[in-house]
Short mmCIF file of N, CA and C in Angstrom, two decimals:
data_model
loop_
_atom_site.label_atom_id
_atom_site.label_comp_id
_atom_site.label_asym_id
_atom_site.label_seq_id
_atom_site.Cartn_x
_atom_site.Cartn_y
_atom_site.Cartn_z
N MET A 14 95.79 96.66 71.60
CA MET A 14 94.20 96.21 71.88
C MET A 14 94.33 96.88 72.88
N ILE A 15 93.32 97.51 73.60
CA ILE A 15 92.67 98.01 74.09
C ILE A 15 92.04 96.79 75.41
N THR A 16 93.04 96.90 76.57
CA THR A 16 92.83 96.16 77.63
C THR A 16 91.73 96.81 78.68
N ASP A 17 91.21 96.25 79.50
CA ASP A 17 89.59 96.51 80.42
C ASP A 17 90.44 97.74 81.00
N LEU A 18 91.84 97.99 81.48
CA LEU A 18 92.76 98.51 82.53
C LEU A 18 92.64 99.67 81.80
N ASP A 19 92.99 99.81 80.22
CA ASP A 19 93.18 100.71 79.52
C ASP A 19 91.69 101.88 79.55
N LYS A 20 90.72 101.07 79.55
CA LYS A 20 89.13 101.75 79.66
C LYS A 20 88.97 102.10 80.83
N VAL A 21 89.16 101.32 81.81
CA VAL A 21 89.23 102.09 83.16
C VAL A 21 89.91 102.96 83.71
N TYR A 22 90.64 102.91 83.11
CA TYR A 22 91.81 104.26 83.35
C TYR A 22 91.14 105.50 82.91
N SER A 23 90.86 105.30 81.43
CA SER A 23 90.13 106.34 80.74
C SER A 23 88.91 107.07 81.33
N HIS A 24 87.87 105.82 82.07
CA HIS A 24 87.08 105.72 82.92
C HIS A 24 87.27 106.83 83.85
N CYS A 25 87.83 106.80 84.65
CA CYS A 25 88.51 107.04 86.12
C CYS A 25 88.96 108.62 85.49
N GLU A 26 89.55 108.56 84.62
CA GLU A 26 90.16 110.13 84.31
C GLU A 26 89.25 111.16 83.94
N PHE A 27 87.99 110.20 83.21
CA PHE A 27 87.03 111.45 82.64
C PHE A 27 86.15 111.35 83.75
N LEU A 28 86.05 110.75 84.64
CA LEU A 28 85.17 111.45 85.95
C LEU A 28 85.88 112.26 86.77
N PHE A 29 86.89 112.48 86.41
CA PHE A 29 87.81 113.52 87.61
C PHE A 29 87.96 114.59 86.49
N SER A 30 87.74 114.65 85.32
CA SER A 30 88.11 115.50 84.79
C SER A 30 86.56 115.94 84.55
N GLN A 31 85.36 115.77 84.45
CA GLN A 31 84.19 116.30 84.88
C GLN A 31 83.83 116.79 85.80
N SER A 32 84.37 116.67 87.08
CA SER A 32 84.39 117.18 88.14
C SER A 32 84.24 118.66 88.58
N THR A 33 83.48 118.78 90.00
CA THR A 33 83.90 120.43 90.46
C THR A 33 85.09 120.14 91.18
N LYS A 34 85.77 118.99 91.51
CA LYS A 34 86.15 118.79 92.42
C LYS A 34 87.91 118.37 91.90
N ARG A 35 87.87 118.53 90.66
CA ARG A 35 89.00 117.76 90.04
C ARG A 35 90.43 118.37 90.29
N ASN A 36 90.08 120.16 90.95
CA ASN A 36 91.21 120.87 90.97
C ASN A 36 91.53 120.74 92.89
N LEU A 37 91.53 119.45 93.33
CA LEU A 37 91.55 119.09 94.96
C LEU A 37 93.41 119.29 94.93
N PRO A 38 94.01 119.75 95.69
CA PRO A 38 95.55 119.86 95.70
C PRO A 38 96.11 118.74 95.83
N PHE A 39 95.25 117.80 96.79
CA PHE A 39 95.60 116.03 97.03
C PHE A 39 95.54 115.16 96.40
N HIS A 40 94.05 115.03 96.76
CA HIS A 40 92.88 113.80 95.88
C HIS A 40 92.74 114.29 94.66
N ASN A 41 93.72 114.18 93.70
CA ASN A 41 93.45 114.45 92.33
C ASN A 41 93.67 113.30 91.37
N PHE A 42 93.55 113.36 90.03
CA PHE A 42 93.92 112.08 89.08
C PHE A 42 95.58 111.83 89.31
N LEU A 43 96.25 112.72 89.65
CA LEU A 43 97.94 112.65 89.84
C LEU A 43 97.84 111.63 90.79
N HIS A 44 97.21 111.66 91.54
CA HIS A 44 97.50 110.88 93.24
C HIS A 44 96.78 109.54 92.84
N THR A 45 95.58 109.52 91.98
CA THR A 45 95.40 108.01 91.90
C THR A 45 96.04 107.41 90.77
N VAL A 46 97.16 108.11 89.61
CA VAL A 46 97.93 107.33 88.92
C VAL A 46 99.42 107.03 89.87
N GLU A 47 99.65 107.41 90.91
CA GLU A 47 100.65 107.48 91.78
C GLU A 47 100.30 106.12 92.54
N VAL A 48 99.20 105.79 92.97
CA VAL A 48 98.19 105.23 93.52
C VAL A 48 98.54 103.72 92.91
N LEU A 49 98.02 103.66 91.51
CA LEU A 49 98.19 102.72 90.99
C LEU A 49 99.55 102.08 90.66
N GLU A 50 100.57 103.37 90.50
CA GLU A 50 102.18 103.13 89.82
C GLU A 50 102.39 101.87 91.51
N TYR A 51 101.99 102.67 92.06
CA TYR A 51 102.62 102.05 93.89
C TYR A 51 102.11 100.35 93.91
N SER A 52 100.76 100.16 93.65
CA SER A 52 100.07 99.18 93.49
C SER A 52 100.78 98.16 92.76
N LYS A 53 100.83 98.36 91.71
CA LYS A 53 102.14 97.39 90.85
C LYS A 53 103.14 96.86 91.09
N ILE A 54 103.99 98.23 91.77
CA ILE A 54 105.08 97.54 92.45
C ILE A 54 105.02 96.86 94.07
N ILE A 55 103.51 97.58 94.38
CA ILE A 55 103.80 96.55 95.72
C ILE A 55 103.37 94.66 95.10
N ALA A 56 102.04 94.88 94.40
CA ALA A 56 101.78 93.68 93.97
C ALA A 56 103.03 92.88 93.28
N ILE A 57 103.71 93.33 92.43
CA ILE A 57 104.63 92.45 92.05
C ILE A 57 105.64 91.64 93.26
N ASN A 58 106.09 92.34 93.99
CA ASN A 58 106.94 91.93 95.26
C ASN A 58 105.89 91.09 95.83
N GLU A 59 104.53 90.99 96.16
CA GLU A 59 103.89 89.57 96.79
C GLU A 59 103.47 88.78 95.79
N ASN A 60 104.23 88.89 94.95
CA ASN A 60 104.11 87.83 93.71
C ASN A 60 102.48 86.97 93.44
N VAL A 61 101.55 88.43 93.06
CA VAL A 61 100.31 88.03 92.65
C VAL A 61 100.04 87.26 91.77
N THR A 62 99.04 86.67 90.85
CA THR A 62 98.60 86.19 89.85
C THR A 62 98.48 87.41 88.80
N PRO A 63 98.70 87.12 87.52
CA PRO A 63 98.13 88.00 86.58
C PRO A 63 96.63 88.79 86.94
N GLU A 64 95.83 87.32 87.44
CA GLU A 64 94.64 88.23 87.45
C GLU A 64 94.68 89.04 88.66
N GLU A 65 95.44 88.92 89.73
CA GLU A 65 95.14 89.91 91.16
C GLU A 65 95.55 91.10 90.39
N PHE A 66 96.73 90.89 89.87
CA PHE A 66 97.66 92.47 89.66
C PHE A 66 96.51 93.14 88.57
N ASN A 67 95.77 92.43 88.10
CA ASN A 67 94.77 93.48 87.20
C ASN A 67 93.43 94.14 88.09
N LEU A 68 93.32 93.23 89.20
CA LEU A 68 92.29 93.70 89.82
C LEU A 68 92.41 94.80 91.06
N VAL A 69 93.80 94.51 91.68
CA VAL A 69 94.10 95.82 92.40
C VAL A 69 94.49 97.06 91.76
N SER A 70 95.00 96.90 89.97
CA SER A 70 95.21 97.89 89.75
C SER A 70 94.01 98.58 89.03
N ILE A 71 93.13 98.03 89.22
CA ILE A 71 91.61 98.47 88.75
C ILE A 71 90.91 98.96 90.07
N ALA A 72 91.51 98.50 91.04
CA ALA A 72 90.61 99.12 92.27
C ALA A 72 91.87 100.47 92.61
N ALA A 73 93.15 100.43 92.39
CA ALA A 73 93.82 101.40 92.71
C ALA A 73 93.21 103.03 91.86
N LEU A 74 92.58 102.65 90.53
CA LEU A 74 92.31 103.76 89.82
C LEU A 74 90.95 104.17 90.20
N TYR A 75 90.10 103.11 90.77
CA TYR A 75 88.80 103.56 91.35
C TYR A 75 88.62 104.38 92.71
N HIS A 76 89.61 104.12 92.98
CA HIS A 76 89.86 104.19 94.98
C HIS A 76 88.96 105.73 95.29
N ASP A 77 89.43 106.47 94.83
CA ASP A 77 89.18 108.13 95.08
C ASP A 77 88.07 108.42 94.20
N THR A 78 87.63 107.91 93.09
CA THR A 78 86.61 108.49 92.10
C THR A 78 85.55 109.07 92.84
N GLY A 79 84.75 108.45 93.80
CA GLY A 79 83.79 108.79 94.67
C GLY A 79 84.01 110.26 95.06
N ILE A 80 85.02 110.80 95.29
CA ILE A 80 85.54 112.09 95.87
C ILE A 80 84.90 113.09 94.75
N THR A 81 84.78 112.65 93.59
CA THR A 81 84.61 113.64 92.89
C THR A 81 82.72 113.85 92.86
N GLU A 82 82.47 113.38 93.96
CA GLU A 82 80.66 113.51 93.98
C GLU A 82 80.91 114.00 95.60
N THR A 83 81.39 113.33 96.47
CA THR A 83 81.20 113.54 98.00
C THR A 83 82.85 113.69 98.78
N TYR A 84 82.98 114.21 99.32
CA TYR A 84 84.29 114.06 100.39
C TYR A 84 84.33 113.24 101.00
N GLN A 85 83.78 113.50 102.26
CA GLN A 85 83.66 112.88 102.89
C GLN A 85 82.85 111.19 102.93
N GLY A 86 83.57 110.27 102.69
CA GLY A 86 82.89 108.76 103.04
C GLY A 86 82.86 108.45 101.29
N HIS A 87 83.91 109.05 100.78
CA HIS A 87 83.75 108.99 99.11
C HIS A 87 84.30 107.50 98.83
N GLU A 88 84.65 106.49 99.48
CA GLU A 88 84.90 105.30 99.27
C GLU A 88 83.66 104.42 98.92
N ALA A 89 82.41 104.67 99.42
CA ALA A 89 81.23 104.09 99.03
C ALA A 89 80.88 104.13 97.92
N MET A 90 81.22 105.80 97.36
CA MET A 90 80.77 106.31 95.92
C MET A 90 81.71 105.69 95.08
N SER A 91 82.98 105.58 95.11
CA SER A 91 83.76 104.96 94.27
C SER A 91 83.41 103.63 94.19
N ALA A 92 83.30 102.96 95.39
CA ALA A 92 83.33 101.56 95.05
C ALA A 92 82.00 101.39 94.09
N GLN A 93 80.72 102.51 93.87
CA GLN A 93 79.67 102.21 93.22
C GLN A 93 79.98 102.66 91.75
N TYR A 94 80.94 103.71 91.76
CA TYR A 94 81.42 104.06 90.10
C TYR A 94 82.00 102.63 89.66
N ALA A 95 82.80 102.01 90.35
CA ALA A 95 83.52 100.57 89.85
C ALA A 95 82.75 99.67 89.52
N GLN A 96 81.76 99.21 90.21
CA GLN A 96 80.83 97.98 90.57
C GLN A 96 79.99 98.70 89.06
N LEU A 97 79.44 99.84 89.00
CA LEU A 97 78.31 99.68 87.58
C LEU A 97 79.34 99.77 86.56
N TYR A 98 80.75 100.12 86.25
CA TYR A 98 81.12 100.48 84.95
C TYR A 98 81.95 98.68 84.67
N LEU A 99 82.15 98.02 85.95
CA LEU A 99 82.69 96.69 85.89
C LEU A 99 81.87 95.96 85.18
N GLU A 100 80.30 95.70 85.91
CA GLU A 100 79.23 95.30 85.33
C GLU A 100 79.03 95.49 83.42
N TRP A 101 79.30 96.97 83.50
CA TRP A 101 78.81 97.39 81.91
C TRP A 101 80.10 96.54 81.55
N LEU A 102 81.15 96.16 81.53
CA LEU A 102 82.48 95.67 80.94
C LEU A 102 82.32 94.36 80.44
N GLY A 103 81.18 93.82 81.48
CA GLY A 103 81.36 92.24 81.79
C GLY A 103 82.05 91.20 82.38
N PHE A 104 82.20 92.10 83.62
CA PHE A 104 83.38 91.31 84.61
C PHE A 104 82.42 90.52 85.47
N LEU A 105 83.31 88.99 85.93
CA LEU A 105 82.61 88.57 86.87
C LEU A 105 82.08 89.13 88.25
N GLU A 106 81.12 88.64 88.63
CA GLU A 106 80.65 89.22 90.04
C GLU A 106 81.52 89.18 91.07
N THR A 107 82.16 87.87 90.87
CA THR A 107 83.29 87.72 92.31
C THR A 107 84.68 88.62 91.90
N ASP A 108 84.95 89.03 90.69
CA ASP A 108 85.92 89.83 90.56
C ASP A 108 85.42 91.10 90.82
N ILE A 109 84.67 91.53 90.34
CA ILE A 109 83.58 93.07 90.61
C ILE A 109 83.70 93.13 92.58
N LEU A 110 83.09 92.11 92.98
CA LEU A 110 83.62 91.91 94.58
C LEU A 110 84.60 92.31 95.32
N THR A 111 85.90 91.52 94.51
CA THR A 111 87.08 91.27 95.19
C THR A 111 87.68 93.21 94.89
N VAL A 112 87.11 94.05 93.69
CA VAL A 112 87.50 95.30 93.22
C VAL A 112 87.00 96.07 94.33
N VAL A 113 85.88 96.18 94.76
CA VAL A 113 84.86 96.82 95.50
C VAL A 113 85.52 96.69 97.11
N SER A 114 85.99 95.48 97.43
CA SER A 114 86.10 95.63 98.76
C SER A 114 87.44 95.97 98.94
N CYS A 115 88.47 95.95 98.03
CA CYS A 115 89.93 96.80 97.81
C CYS A 115 89.41 98.20 97.87
N ILE A 116 88.71 98.95 97.25
CA ILE A 116 88.25 100.06 97.53
C ILE A 116 87.71 100.60 98.64
N GLN A 117 86.80 99.76 99.33
CA GLN A 117 86.56 99.82 100.88
C GLN A 117 87.44 99.78 101.91
N ALA A 118 88.57 98.91 101.55
CA ALA A 118 89.46 98.64 102.63
C ALA A 118 90.43 100.11 102.52
N THR A 119 90.58 101.16 102.01
CA THR A 119 91.33 102.21 102.08
C THR A 119 90.64 103.15 102.79
N LYS A 120 89.24 102.98 103.16
CA LYS A 120 88.45 103.84 103.99
C LYS A 120 89.36 104.04 105.58
N MET A 121 89.49 104.80 106.19
CA MET A 121 90.51 105.41 107.26
C MET A 121 89.60 105.08 108.31
N PRO A 122 89.93 104.39 109.65
CA PRO A 122 91.05 104.12 109.93
C PRO A 122 91.38 102.62 108.30
N GLN A 123 92.30 102.05 107.99
CA GLN A 123 92.82 101.06 107.55
C GLN A 123 92.34 99.62 108.28
N ASN A 124 91.72 98.76 107.66
CA ASN A 124 91.82 97.19 108.27
C ASN A 124 91.50 96.05 107.13
N PRO A 125 92.69 95.93 106.16
CA PRO A 125 92.75 95.61 105.22
C PRO A 125 92.23 94.00 105.95
N LYS A 126 91.74 92.82 104.89
CA LYS A 126 91.52 91.91 105.07
C LYS A 126 92.41 90.62 104.39
N SER A 127 92.23 90.92 103.10
CA SER A 127 92.90 90.19 102.18
C SER A 127 94.29 90.85 101.90
N LYS A 128 95.31 90.14 101.02
CA LYS A 128 96.40 90.46 100.40
C LYS A 128 96.46 91.74 99.55
N LEU A 129 95.16 91.63 98.68
CA LEU A 129 95.06 92.39 97.50
C LEU A 129 94.45 93.97 98.17
N GLN A 130 93.82 93.69 99.30
CA GLN A 130 93.49 95.00 100.24
C GLN A 130 94.87 95.51 100.88
N GLN A 131 95.47 94.41 101.63
CA GLN A 131 96.75 95.12 102.19
C GLN A 131 97.63 96.23 100.84
N ILE A 132 97.87 95.44 99.94
CA ILE A 132 98.33 96.48 98.70
C ILE A 132 97.51 97.28 98.47
N ILE A 133 96.86 97.82 98.12
CA ILE A 133 95.77 98.95 97.90
C ILE A 133 95.79 99.63 99.22
N CYS A 134 95.91 99.48 100.28
CA CYS A 134 96.27 100.31 101.50
C CYS A 134 97.65 100.62 101.68
N ASP A 135 98.48 100.07 101.33
CA ASP A 135 99.84 100.43 101.71
C ASP A 135 99.97 101.24 100.39
N ALA A 136 99.58 101.47 99.02
CA ALA A 136 100.20 101.72 97.85
C ALA A 136 99.34 103.44 97.95
N ASP A 137 97.92 103.15 98.95
CA ASP A 137 97.25 104.71 99.20
C ASP A 137 98.01 105.42 100.28
N LEU A 138 98.72 104.83 100.88
CA LEU A 138 99.56 105.84 101.98
C LEU A 138 100.70 105.27 102.04
N ALA A 139 101.50 104.97 100.57
CA ALA A 139 102.90 105.17 99.84
C ALA A 139 103.95 106.67 100.36
N HIS A 140 102.86 107.35 99.65
CA HIS A 140 103.37 108.81 100.13
C HIS A 140 103.94 109.36 101.12
N LEU A 141 103.34 108.43 102.47
CA LEU A 141 103.99 108.92 103.50
C LEU A 141 105.43 108.57 104.01
N SER A 142 106.36 107.64 102.53
CA SER A 142 107.42 107.18 102.67
C SER A 142 108.09 108.23 101.77
N ALA A 143 107.47 108.92 100.77
CA ALA A 143 108.13 109.09 99.59
C ALA A 143 109.20 110.70 99.91
N ASP A 144 110.37 110.48 99.26
CA ASP A 144 110.93 112.07 99.23
C ASP A 144 110.21 113.49 99.23
N ASN A 145 109.09 113.59 98.80
CA ASN A 145 108.35 114.76 98.39
C ASN A 145 107.21 114.75 99.46
N TYR A 146 107.38 113.75 100.51
CA TYR A 146 106.27 113.70 101.55
C TYR A 146 105.84 115.28 102.58
N LEU A 147 106.67 116.06 102.49
CA LEU A 147 106.49 117.25 103.21
C LEU A 147 105.69 118.35 102.49
N TYR A 148 105.76 118.14 101.23
CA TYR A 148 105.25 118.74 99.70
C TYR A 148 103.91 118.04 99.91
N LYS A 149 103.58 117.06 100.18
CA LYS A 149 102.33 116.22 99.51
C LYS A 149 101.43 116.52 101.56
N ASN A 150 102.14 116.69 101.84
CA ASN A 150 101.51 116.91 103.33
C ASN A 150 101.24 118.21 103.29
N LYS A 151 101.55 119.23 102.99
CA LYS A 151 101.52 120.61 102.76
C LYS A 151 100.26 120.46 101.68
N LEU A 152 99.76 119.91 100.48
CA LEU A 152 98.91 120.06 99.66
C LEU A 152 97.85 119.45 100.48
N LEU A 153 97.95 118.11 101.17
CA LEU A 153 96.45 117.63 102.12
C LEU A 153 96.10 118.67 102.85
N ARG A 154 97.00 119.49 103.86
CA ARG A 154 96.86 120.45 104.72
C ARG A 154 95.90 121.56 104.11
N GLU A 155 96.23 122.11 103.08
CA GLU A 155 95.34 123.01 102.13
C GLU A 155 93.83 122.29 101.55
N GLU A 156 93.95 121.07 101.22
CA GLU A 156 92.74 120.81 100.91
C GLU A 156 91.84 120.43 102.40
N TRP A 157 92.09 120.10 103.30
CA TRP A 157 91.14 119.72 104.60
C TRP A 157 90.92 121.35 104.55
N GLU A 158 91.87 122.57 104.77
CA GLU A 158 90.91 123.53 105.13
C GLU A 158 90.09 124.11 104.14
N THR A 159 89.61 123.91 103.04
CA THR A 159 88.83 123.87 101.85
C THR A 159 88.24 123.19 101.87
N GLU A 160 88.49 121.76 101.58
CA GLU A 160 86.97 121.01 101.99
C GLU A 160 86.62 120.53 103.42
N LEU A 161 87.03 120.85 104.35
CA LEU A 161 86.45 120.23 105.99
C LEU A 161 86.60 121.35 106.45
N ASP A 162 86.87 122.35 106.27
CA ASP A 162 87.06 123.79 107.31
C ASP A 162 87.81 123.03 108.75
N GLN A 163 88.78 122.41 108.20
CA GLN A 163 89.85 121.92 109.24
C GLN A 163 90.79 122.70 109.48
N ILE A 164 91.16 123.59 110.29
CA ILE A 164 92.18 124.78 110.08
C ILE A 164 92.86 124.22 111.46
N TYR A 165 94.30 124.09 111.04
CA TYR A 165 95.71 123.79 112.01
C TYR A 165 96.58 124.72 112.49
N SER A 166 96.80 124.89 113.60
CA SER A 166 98.29 125.89 113.80
C SER A 166 99.67 124.70 113.24
N ASP A 167 100.59 125.40 112.99
CA ASP A 167 101.51 124.79 112.79
C ASP A 167 101.86 123.88 113.48
N LYS A 168 101.96 123.75 114.72
CA LYS A 168 102.20 122.90 115.66
C LYS A 168 101.30 121.64 115.68
N GLU A 169 100.12 122.05 115.94
CA GLU A 169 99.13 121.24 115.80
C GLU A 169 99.32 120.42 114.28
N TRP A 170 99.48 120.97 113.37
CA TRP A 170 99.56 120.14 112.18
C TRP A 170 100.69 119.35 112.37
N LEU A 171 101.81 119.71 112.89
CA LEU A 171 102.88 118.85 112.54
C LEU A 171 102.79 117.24 113.59
N GLY A 172 102.00 117.94 115.09
CA GLY A 172 101.81 117.26 116.13
C GLY A 172 101.07 115.94 115.66
N MET A 173 99.48 115.93 114.73
CA MET A 173 99.30 115.09 114.66
C MET A 173 99.73 114.31 113.43
N ASN A 174 100.77 114.79 112.89
CA ASN A 174 101.02 114.05 111.86
C ASN A 174 102.01 113.37 112.26
N ILE A 175 103.17 114.10 113.03
CA ILE A 175 104.03 112.79 113.90
C ILE A 175 103.33 111.66 114.18
N ASP A 176 102.33 111.98 115.12
CA ASP A 176 101.08 111.17 115.89
C ASP A 176 100.70 110.13 114.58
N PHE A 177 100.55 110.34 113.45
CA PHE A 177 99.60 109.39 112.51
C PHE A 177 100.73 108.42 112.08
N LEU A 178 102.17 109.25 111.61
CA LEU A 178 102.64 108.59 111.36
C LEU A 178 103.60 107.12 111.98
N LYS A 179 103.56 108.11 113.27
CA LYS A 179 104.51 106.74 114.18
C LYS A 179 103.38 105.58 114.75
N THR A 180 101.66 105.43 114.64
CA THR A 180 101.15 104.93 114.93
C THR A 180 100.60 103.77 113.55
N HIS A 181 100.74 104.71 112.60
CA HIS A 181 100.26 103.66 110.95
C HIS A 181 101.55 102.59 111.12
N THR A 182 101.12 101.76 110.23
CA THR A 182 101.73 100.27 110.11
C THR A 182 101.26 99.76 108.85
N TYR A 183 102.37 99.50 107.46
CA TYR A 183 102.09 99.22 106.80
C TYR A 183 101.92 97.76 106.53
N PHE A 184 101.25 96.82 106.08
CA PHE A 184 100.89 95.77 105.85
C PHE A 184 101.64 94.82 104.98
N THR A 185 101.97 95.01 103.82
CA THR A 185 102.29 94.06 103.07
C THR A 185 103.98 94.06 103.67
N SER A 186 104.96 92.98 102.90
CA SER A 186 106.03 92.78 103.39
C SER A 186 106.94 93.70 102.27
N TYR A 187 106.55 94.44 101.32
CA TYR A 187 107.17 95.36 100.76
C TYR A 187 106.71 96.83 101.73
N GLY A 188 105.73 96.87 102.17
CA GLY A 188 105.38 98.27 102.72
C GLY A 188 106.44 97.85 104.19
N LYS A 189 106.47 97.16 105.24
CA LYS A 189 107.42 96.48 106.00
C LYS A 189 108.84 97.01 105.86
N ASN A 190 109.35 96.41 104.55
CA ASN A 190 110.81 96.36 104.10
C ASN A 190 111.00 97.67 103.98
N VAL A 191 110.32 98.31 103.02
CA VAL A 191 110.94 99.70 101.70
C VAL A 191 110.11 100.50 102.48
N LEU A 192 108.93 100.84 101.85
CA LEU A 192 108.18 101.93 102.63
C LEU A 192 108.63 102.46 104.28
N SER A 193 108.37 101.46 105.02
CA SER A 193 108.60 101.83 106.09
C SER A 193 110.08 102.80 106.33
N THR A 194 110.82 102.29 105.41
CA THR A 194 112.48 103.22 105.73
C THR A 194 112.10 104.54 105.50
N GLY A 195 111.16 104.76 104.63
CA GLY A 195 111.15 106.03 104.17
C GLY A 195 110.45 106.95 104.59
N LYS A 196 109.57 106.52 105.74
CA LYS A 196 108.47 106.70 106.49
C LYS A 196 109.42 107.21 107.75
N GLU A 197 110.28 106.51 108.37
CA GLU A 197 111.02 106.82 109.16
C GLU A 197 111.80 108.37 109.36
N ARG A 198 112.08 108.12 108.24
CA ARG A 198 113.17 109.26 107.42
C ARG A 198 111.98 110.72 107.81
N ASN A 199 110.93 110.75 107.46
CA ASN A 199 109.80 111.18 107.28
C ASN A 199 109.32 112.00 108.51
N ILE A 200 109.66 111.03 109.53
CA ILE A 200 108.90 111.25 111.02
C ILE A 200 110.03 111.95 111.26
N GLU A 201 111.31 111.75 110.83
CA GLU A 201 112.36 112.82 111.82
C GLU A 201 112.69 114.27 111.11
N LYS A 202 112.24 114.46 109.48
CA LYS A 202 112.22 115.63 109.10
C LYS A 202 110.57 116.31 109.83
N LEU A 203 109.59 115.68 110.24
CA LEU A 203 108.40 116.43 111.11
C LEU A 203 108.78 116.89 112.55
N LYS A 204 109.95 115.88 112.79
CA LYS A 204 110.39 116.37 114.52
C LYS A 204 111.71 117.49 114.35
N LYS A 205 112.30 117.40 113.32
CA LYS A 205 113.05 118.69 112.80
C LYS A 205 112.05 119.90 112.65
N LYS A 206 111.30 120.30 111.97
CA LYS A 206 110.59 120.96 111.69
C LYS A 206 109.50 121.39 113.50
N SER A 207 108.98 120.39 113.82
CA SER A 207 108.54 120.89 115.25
C SER A 207 109.45 121.40 116.15
N HIS A 208 110.59 121.55 116.35
CA HIS A 208 111.55 122.30 117.35
C HIS A 208 111.90 123.72 116.79
#
């Protein structure tokens, strides 16, 4: 049986595949799939209902689709993509609003209000705790140079990222208990590189 989640997955994959931005180093479909996987892990740990699990998974798939059209402020476009497609699938208005609010919550600086918003925000920045964080960080730097014309010296980039990781906090208990540990390790890695 093809579920709504399967249809959404295919739709989001299609949006990326058709975009001139499909080859972004960081914000590509691979990142989307990673955020989806983290969303599922965190949602299970947060004991959400099956319906909530489905909605936060859909939000994860759509959260960066707007980047296929516009880089800055892409969350609004992502929310629009989700709303139009979910309306077409016949989703309840309340469920669509839940998905849209989750997508909008990922806009930086993050300020999630609900449990599902907290889950997607933590999933979106779970890479801060990952073993391959330094590699991901390098990809983001390349992307900012090409997309935003933001060019930093190594010292500036390290300093900015150390500050960001130090001031960032995860919202869910999984984020606080599990992801934070990896993030602390990555702060130490960045500090070593800055000396």
